[in-house]
Tab-separated table of C-alpha atoms in Angstrom:
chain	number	residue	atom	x	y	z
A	1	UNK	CA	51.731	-19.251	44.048
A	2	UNK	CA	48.251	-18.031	45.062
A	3	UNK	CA	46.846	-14.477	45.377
A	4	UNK	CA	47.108	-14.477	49.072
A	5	UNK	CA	50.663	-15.617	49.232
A	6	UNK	CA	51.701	-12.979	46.777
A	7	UNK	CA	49.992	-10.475	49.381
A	8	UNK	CA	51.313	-11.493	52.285
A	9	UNK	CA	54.892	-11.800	50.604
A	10	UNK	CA	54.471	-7.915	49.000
A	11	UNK	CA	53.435	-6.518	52.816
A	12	UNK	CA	56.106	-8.550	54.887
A	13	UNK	CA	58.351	-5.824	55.479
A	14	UNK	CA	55.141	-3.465	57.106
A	15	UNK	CA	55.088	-3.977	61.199
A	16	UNK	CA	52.862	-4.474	62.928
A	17	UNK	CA	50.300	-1.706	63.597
A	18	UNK	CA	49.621	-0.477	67.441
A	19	UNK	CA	46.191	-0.478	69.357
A	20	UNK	CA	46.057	3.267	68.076
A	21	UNK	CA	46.455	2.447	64.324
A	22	UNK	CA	43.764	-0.247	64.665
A	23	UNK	CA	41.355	1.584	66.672
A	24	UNK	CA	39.746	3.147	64.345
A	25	UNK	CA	39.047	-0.009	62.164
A	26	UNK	CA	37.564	-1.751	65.307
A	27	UNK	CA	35.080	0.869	65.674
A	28	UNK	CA	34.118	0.583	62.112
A	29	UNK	CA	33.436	-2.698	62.705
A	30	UNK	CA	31.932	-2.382	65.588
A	31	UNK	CA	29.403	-0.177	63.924
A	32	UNK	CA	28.288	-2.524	61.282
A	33	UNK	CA	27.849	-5.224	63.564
A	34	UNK	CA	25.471	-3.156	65.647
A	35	UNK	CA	23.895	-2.063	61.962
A	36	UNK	CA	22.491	-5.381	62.284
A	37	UNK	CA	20.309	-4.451	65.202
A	38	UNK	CA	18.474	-1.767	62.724
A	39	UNK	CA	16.010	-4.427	61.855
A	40	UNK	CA	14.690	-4.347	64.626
A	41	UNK	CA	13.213	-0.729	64.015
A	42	UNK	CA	9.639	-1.726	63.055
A	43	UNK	CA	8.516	1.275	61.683
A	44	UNK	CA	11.445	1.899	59.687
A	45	UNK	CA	11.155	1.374	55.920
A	46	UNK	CA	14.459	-0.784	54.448
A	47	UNK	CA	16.096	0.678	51.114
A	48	UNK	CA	16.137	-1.219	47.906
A	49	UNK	CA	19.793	-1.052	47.202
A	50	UNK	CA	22.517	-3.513	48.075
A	51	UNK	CA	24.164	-1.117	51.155
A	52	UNK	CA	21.249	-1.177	52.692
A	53	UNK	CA	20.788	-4.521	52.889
A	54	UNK	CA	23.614	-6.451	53.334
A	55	UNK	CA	24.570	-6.039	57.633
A	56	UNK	CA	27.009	-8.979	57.013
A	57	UNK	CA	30.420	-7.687	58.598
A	58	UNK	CA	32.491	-9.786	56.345
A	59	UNK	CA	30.188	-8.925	52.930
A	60	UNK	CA	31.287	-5.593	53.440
A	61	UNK	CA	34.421	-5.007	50.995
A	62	UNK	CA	32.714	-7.282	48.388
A	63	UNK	CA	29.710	-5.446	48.537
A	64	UNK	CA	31.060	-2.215	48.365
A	65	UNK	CA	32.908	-3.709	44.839
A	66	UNK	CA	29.650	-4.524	43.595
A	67	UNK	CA	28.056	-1.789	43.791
A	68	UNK	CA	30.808	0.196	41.897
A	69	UNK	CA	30.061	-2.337	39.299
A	70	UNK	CA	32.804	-5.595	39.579
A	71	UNK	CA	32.383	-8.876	39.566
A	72	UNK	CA	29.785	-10.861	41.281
A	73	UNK	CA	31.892	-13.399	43.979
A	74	UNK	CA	28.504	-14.137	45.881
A	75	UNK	CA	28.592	-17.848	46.250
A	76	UNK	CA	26.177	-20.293	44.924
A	77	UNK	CA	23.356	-21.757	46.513
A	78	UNK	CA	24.019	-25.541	47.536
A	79	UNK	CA	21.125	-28.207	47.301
A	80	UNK	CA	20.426	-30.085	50.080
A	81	UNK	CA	20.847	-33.502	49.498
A	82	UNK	CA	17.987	-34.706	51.507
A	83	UNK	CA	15.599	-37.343	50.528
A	84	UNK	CA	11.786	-37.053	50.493
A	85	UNK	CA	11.587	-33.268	51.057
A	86	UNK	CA	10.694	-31.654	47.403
A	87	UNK	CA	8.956	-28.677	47.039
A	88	UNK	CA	8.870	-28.535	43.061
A	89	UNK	CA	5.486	-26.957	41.292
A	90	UNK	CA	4.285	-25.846	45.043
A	91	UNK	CA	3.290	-22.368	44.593
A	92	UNK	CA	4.376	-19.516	47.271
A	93	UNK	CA	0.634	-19.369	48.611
A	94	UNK	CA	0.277	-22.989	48.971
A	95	UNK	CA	3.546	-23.099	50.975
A	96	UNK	CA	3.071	-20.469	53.459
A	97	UNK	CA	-0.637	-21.978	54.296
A	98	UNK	CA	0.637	-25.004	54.516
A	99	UNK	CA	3.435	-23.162	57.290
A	100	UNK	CA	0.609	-20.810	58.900
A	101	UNK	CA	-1.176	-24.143	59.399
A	102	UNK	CA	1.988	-25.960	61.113
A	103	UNK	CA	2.864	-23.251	63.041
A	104	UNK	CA	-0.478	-22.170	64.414
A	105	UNK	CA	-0.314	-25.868	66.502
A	106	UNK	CA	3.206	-24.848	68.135
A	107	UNK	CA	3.318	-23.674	72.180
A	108	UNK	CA	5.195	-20.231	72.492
A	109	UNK	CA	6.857	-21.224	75.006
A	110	UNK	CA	7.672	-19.593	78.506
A	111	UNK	CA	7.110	-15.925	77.329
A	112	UNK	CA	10.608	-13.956	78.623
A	113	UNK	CA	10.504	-11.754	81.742
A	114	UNK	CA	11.269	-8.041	81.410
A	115	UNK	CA	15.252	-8.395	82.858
A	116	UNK	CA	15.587	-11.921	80.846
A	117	UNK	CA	17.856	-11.400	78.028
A	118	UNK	CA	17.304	-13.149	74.356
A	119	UNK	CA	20.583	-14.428	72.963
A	120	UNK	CA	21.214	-15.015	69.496
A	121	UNK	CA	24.104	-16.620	67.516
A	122	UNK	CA	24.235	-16.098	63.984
A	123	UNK	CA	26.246	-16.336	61.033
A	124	UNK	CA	26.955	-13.690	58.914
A	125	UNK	CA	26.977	-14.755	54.946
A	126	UNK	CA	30.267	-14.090	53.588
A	127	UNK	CA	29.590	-12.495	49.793
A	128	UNK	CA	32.455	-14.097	48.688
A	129	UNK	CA	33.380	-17.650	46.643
A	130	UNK	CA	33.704	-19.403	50.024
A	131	UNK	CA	31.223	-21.096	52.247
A	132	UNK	CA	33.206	-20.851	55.290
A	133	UNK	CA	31.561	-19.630	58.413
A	134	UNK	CA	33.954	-16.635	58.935
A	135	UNK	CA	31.185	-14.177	60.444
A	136	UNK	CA	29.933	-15.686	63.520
A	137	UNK	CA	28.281	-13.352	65.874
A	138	UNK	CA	26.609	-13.149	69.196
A	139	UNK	CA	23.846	-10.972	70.025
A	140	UNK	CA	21.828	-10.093	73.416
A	141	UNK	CA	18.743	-7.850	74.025
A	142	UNK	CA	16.753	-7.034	76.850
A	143	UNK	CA	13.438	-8.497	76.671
A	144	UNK	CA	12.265	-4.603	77.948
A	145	UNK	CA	14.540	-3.184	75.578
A	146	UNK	CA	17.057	-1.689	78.277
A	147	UNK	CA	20.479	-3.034	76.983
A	148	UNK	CA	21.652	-4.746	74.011
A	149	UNK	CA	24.960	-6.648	73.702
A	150	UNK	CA	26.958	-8.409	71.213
A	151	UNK	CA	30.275	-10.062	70.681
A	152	UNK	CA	32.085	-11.294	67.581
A	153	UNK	CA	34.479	-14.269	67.316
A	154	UNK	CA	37.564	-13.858	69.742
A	155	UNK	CA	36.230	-10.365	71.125
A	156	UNK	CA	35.056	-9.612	74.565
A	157	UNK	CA	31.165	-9.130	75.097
A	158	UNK	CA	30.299	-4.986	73.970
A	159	UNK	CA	27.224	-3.724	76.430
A	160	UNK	CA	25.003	-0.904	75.175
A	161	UNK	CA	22.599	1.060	77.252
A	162	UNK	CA	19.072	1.769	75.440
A	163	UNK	CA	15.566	2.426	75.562
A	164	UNK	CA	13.563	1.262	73.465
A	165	UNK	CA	10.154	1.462	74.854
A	166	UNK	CA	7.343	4.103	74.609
A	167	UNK	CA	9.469	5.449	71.883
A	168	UNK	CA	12.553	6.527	73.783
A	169	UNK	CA	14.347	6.001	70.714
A	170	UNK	CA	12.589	7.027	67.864
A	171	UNK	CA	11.320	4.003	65.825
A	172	UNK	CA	12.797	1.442	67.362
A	173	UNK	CA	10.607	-0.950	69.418
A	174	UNK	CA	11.306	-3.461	72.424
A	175	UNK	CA	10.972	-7.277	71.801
A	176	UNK	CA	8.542	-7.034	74.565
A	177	UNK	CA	6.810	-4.009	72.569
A	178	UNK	CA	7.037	-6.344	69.131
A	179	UNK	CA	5.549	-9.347	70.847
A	180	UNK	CA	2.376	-7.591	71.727
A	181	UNK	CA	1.857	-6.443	68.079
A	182	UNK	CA	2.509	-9.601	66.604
A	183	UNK	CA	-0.385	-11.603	69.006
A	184	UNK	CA	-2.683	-8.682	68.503
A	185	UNK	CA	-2.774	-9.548	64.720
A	186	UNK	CA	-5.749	-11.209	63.392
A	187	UNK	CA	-5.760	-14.827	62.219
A	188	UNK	CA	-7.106	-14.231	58.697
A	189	UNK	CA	-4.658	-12.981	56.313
A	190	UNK	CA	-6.815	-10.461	54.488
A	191	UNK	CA	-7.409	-9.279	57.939
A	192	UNK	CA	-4.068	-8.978	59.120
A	193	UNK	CA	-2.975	-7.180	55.520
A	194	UNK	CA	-6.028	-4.452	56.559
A	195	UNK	CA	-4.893	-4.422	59.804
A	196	UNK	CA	-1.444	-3.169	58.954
A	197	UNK	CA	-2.770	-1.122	55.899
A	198	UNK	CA	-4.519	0.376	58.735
A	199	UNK	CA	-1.342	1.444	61.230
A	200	UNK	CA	0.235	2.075	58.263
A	201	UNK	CA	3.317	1.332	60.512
A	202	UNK	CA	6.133	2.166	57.262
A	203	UNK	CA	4.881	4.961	55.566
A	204	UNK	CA	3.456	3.569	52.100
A	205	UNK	CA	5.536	4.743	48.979
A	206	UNK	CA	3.541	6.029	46.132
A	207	UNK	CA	6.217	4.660	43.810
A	208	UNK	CA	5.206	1.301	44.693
A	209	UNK	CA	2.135	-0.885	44.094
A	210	UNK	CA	0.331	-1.771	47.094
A	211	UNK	CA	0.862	-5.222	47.102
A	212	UNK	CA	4.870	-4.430	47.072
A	213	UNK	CA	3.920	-2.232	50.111
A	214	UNK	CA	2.593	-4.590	51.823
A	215	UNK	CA	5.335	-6.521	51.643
A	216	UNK	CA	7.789	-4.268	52.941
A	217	UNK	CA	5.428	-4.128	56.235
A	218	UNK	CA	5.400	-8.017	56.515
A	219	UNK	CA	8.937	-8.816	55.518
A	220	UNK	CA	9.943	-5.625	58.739
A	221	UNK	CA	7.888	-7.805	61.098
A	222	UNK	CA	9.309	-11.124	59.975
A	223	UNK	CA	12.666	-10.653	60.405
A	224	UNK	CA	12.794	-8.161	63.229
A	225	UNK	CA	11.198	-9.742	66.377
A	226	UNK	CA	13.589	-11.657	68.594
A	227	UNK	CA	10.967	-13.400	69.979
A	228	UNK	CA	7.999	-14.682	67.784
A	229	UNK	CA	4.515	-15.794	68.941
A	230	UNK	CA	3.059	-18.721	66.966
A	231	UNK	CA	0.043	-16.885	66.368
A	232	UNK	CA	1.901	-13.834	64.924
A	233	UNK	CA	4.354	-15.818	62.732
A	234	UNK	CA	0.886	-17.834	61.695
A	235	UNK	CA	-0.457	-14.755	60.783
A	236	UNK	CA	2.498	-12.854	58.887
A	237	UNK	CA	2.571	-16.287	56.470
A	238	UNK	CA	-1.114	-16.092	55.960
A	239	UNK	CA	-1.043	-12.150	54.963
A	240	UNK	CA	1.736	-13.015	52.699
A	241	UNK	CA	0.035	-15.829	50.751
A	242	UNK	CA	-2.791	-13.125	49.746
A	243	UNK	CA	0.739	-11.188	47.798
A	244	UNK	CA	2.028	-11.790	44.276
A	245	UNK	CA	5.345	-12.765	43.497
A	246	UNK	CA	6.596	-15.312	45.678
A	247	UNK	CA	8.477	-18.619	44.913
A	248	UNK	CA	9.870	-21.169	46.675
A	249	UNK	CA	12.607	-23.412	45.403
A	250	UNK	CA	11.988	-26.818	44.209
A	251	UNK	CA	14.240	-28.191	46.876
A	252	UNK	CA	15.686	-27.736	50.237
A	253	UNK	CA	19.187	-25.155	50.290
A	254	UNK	CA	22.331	-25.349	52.761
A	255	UNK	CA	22.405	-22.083	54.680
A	256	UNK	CA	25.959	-20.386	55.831
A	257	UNK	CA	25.380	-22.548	59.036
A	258	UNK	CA	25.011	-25.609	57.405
A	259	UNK	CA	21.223	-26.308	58.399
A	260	UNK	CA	19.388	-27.554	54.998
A	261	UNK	CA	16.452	-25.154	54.572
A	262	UNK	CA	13.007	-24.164	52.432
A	263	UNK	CA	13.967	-20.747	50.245
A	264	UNK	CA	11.486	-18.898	49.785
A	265	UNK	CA	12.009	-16.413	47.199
A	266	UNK	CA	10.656	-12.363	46.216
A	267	UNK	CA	11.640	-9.647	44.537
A	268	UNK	CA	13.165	-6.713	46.327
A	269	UNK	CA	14.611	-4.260	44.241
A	270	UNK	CA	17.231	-3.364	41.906
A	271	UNK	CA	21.310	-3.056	41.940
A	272	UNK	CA	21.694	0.643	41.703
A	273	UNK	CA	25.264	-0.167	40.164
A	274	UNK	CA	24.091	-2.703	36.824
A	275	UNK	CA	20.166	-2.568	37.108
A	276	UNK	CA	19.808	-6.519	38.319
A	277	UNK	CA	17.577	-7.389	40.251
A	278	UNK	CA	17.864	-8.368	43.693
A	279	UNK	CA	15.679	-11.192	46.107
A	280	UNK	CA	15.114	-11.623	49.478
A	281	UNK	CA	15.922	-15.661	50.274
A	282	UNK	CA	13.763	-16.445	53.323
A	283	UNK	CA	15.526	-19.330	54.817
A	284	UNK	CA	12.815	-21.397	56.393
A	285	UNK	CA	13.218	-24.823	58.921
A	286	UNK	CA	11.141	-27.528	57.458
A	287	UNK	CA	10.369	-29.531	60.398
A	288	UNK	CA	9.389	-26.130	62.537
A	289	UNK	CA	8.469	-23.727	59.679
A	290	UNK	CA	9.616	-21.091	61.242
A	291	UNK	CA	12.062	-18.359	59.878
A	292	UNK	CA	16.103	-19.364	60.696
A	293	UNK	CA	17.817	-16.609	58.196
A	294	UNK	CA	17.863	-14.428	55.317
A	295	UNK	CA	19.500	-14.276	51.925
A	296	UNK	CA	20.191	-11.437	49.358
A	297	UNK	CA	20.235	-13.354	46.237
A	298	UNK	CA	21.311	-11.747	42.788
A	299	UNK	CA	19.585	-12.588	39.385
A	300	UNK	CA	21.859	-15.067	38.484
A	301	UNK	CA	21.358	-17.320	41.849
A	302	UNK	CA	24.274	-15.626	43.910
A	303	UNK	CA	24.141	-15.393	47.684
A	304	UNK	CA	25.646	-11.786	47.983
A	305	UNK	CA	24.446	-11.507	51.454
A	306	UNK	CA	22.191	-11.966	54.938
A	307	UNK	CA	23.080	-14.090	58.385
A	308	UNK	CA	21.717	-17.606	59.185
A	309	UNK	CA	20.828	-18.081	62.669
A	310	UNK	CA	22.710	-21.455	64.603
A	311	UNK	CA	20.671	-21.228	68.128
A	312	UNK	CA	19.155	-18.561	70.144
A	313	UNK	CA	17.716	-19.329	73.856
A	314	UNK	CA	16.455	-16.873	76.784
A	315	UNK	CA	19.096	-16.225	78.788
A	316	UNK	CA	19.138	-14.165	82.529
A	317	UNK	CA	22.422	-12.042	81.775
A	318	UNK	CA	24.309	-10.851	78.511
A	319	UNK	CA	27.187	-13.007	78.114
A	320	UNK	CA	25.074	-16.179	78.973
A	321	UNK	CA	24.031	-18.888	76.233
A	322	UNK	CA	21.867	-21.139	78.227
């Protein structure tokens, strides 16, 4: 008999619980889902510790145990077995040229209208021993930062009034708002690393070395614009290849939705709970180089967190998906 069997068999007797009992769980849930939509606060600096990081909806429990000190049930990362893509002895700077260089060709794109809407699915890594794709979730914004929206598997669409523009919300910043700093950045990555030295947009800590600063400001902008410029995303990789520290894995990685990806690897702090240390897993497409998810990995190579993205399109009402 398994563990779940033994559970379900020790609570048969317990009813049901009412819409009341439950209520209170659904808006707990509801709340971490929207927890995701905290990075896209630009100028909002992320903490170091496992909480903070994991927005994963099903990582929640297991993340919670981790910090108190159990065992590590992150899975492990998967090769990809694809042929003729190998990225072994390729250093972290070499890489993201190499990207900056590939992406700096690509068209943007029609650029949204202020009452489009950008929808995102994504799935949410389960910090668990199972890659099943139990977290899917669906996101809207407002290109003008009006209205946000998301749903989860089986749940009807949640609408949220907002505004994020001209600070009407504190940090917090439009995808319209983001797209404007991103194409203002400069195309040389020293340049762009001054240039954001210079806004000084997260507030530099003194505990930190400036090149781990630095990081902080790039890795906000990376994963926190919903719609990304070429010549922004060109510019982000070419600021990061000036920065120590990065790696990316000798081979390409299956993501939580299945996509086989290029990891690229760097330190981001320490477990409060056992002292390891922690990564950020950039999960990156290899035919488009651009950014399709994020890990948390653990010392010993465990996913313990993040959300990989399956599609995202510009849509003219929350609710729509093409």
């Amino acid at each position: 008999m398994d563990e779940m069997t033994e559970v379900r068999e020790l609570r048969a007797h317990v009813p049901v619980p009412d819409r009341g009992r439950l209520a209170p769980g659904r808006a707990r849930l509801t709340e971490a889902v929207r927890a995701r939509e905290s990075r896209r606060a630009l100028w909002r600096r992320r903490e170091f510790a496992i909480v903070g990081v994991v927005a994963a909806v099903t990582a929640v429990a297991v993340a919670a145990t981790l910090l108190v000190g159990g065992k590590d049930t992150g899975r492990a990362v998967q090769p990809a077995a694809t042929q003729g893509v190998r990225f072994k002895g390729v250093s972290a700077a070499e890489f993201l040229r190499q990207a900056a260089d590939a992406v700096q060709t690509q068209s943007d794109g029609t650029v949204p209208t202020a009452k489009q809407w950008i929808y995102t699915k994504s799935v949410q890594e389960p910090a668990n021993m199972s890659n099943k794709r139990v977290g899917d979730v669906e996101n809207w914004i407002r290109y003008d930062g009006s209205a946000s929206a998301f749903r989860l598997r089986n749940h009807p669409l949640e609408v949220t009034k907002m505004h994020l523009e001209n600070g009407g919300e504190g940090d917090d910043r439009s995808p319209r708002e983001m797209y404007r700093v991103l194409t203002a950045l400069p195309t040389d990555g020293e340049q762009t690393l001054k240039a954001l030295r210079e806004q000084d947009a997260i507030a530099d800590s003194k505990e930190l070395s400036q090149a781990r600063n630095d990081y902080s400001e790039i890795s906000v902008l990376l994963s926190s614009a919903d719609v990304m410029p070429a010549k922004g995303l060109a510019s982000l990789y070419r600021a990061l290849a000036q920065l120590p520290g990065g790696e990316v894995t000798g081979h390409l990685v299956v993501n939580a939705a299945g996509r086989r990806v290029i990891a690229l690897n760097y330190f981001r702090g320490e477990n409060s709970a056992n002292g390891e240390s922690i990564h950020d897993r950039w999960l990156i497409d290899p035919r488009t180089y651009r950014v399709v998810g994020t890990q948390m990995i653990s010392a010993r190579g465990k996913v313990l967190g993040g959300d990989s993205i399956v599609t995202t399109a510009v849509v003219d009402k929350a609710g729509n998906r093409n």
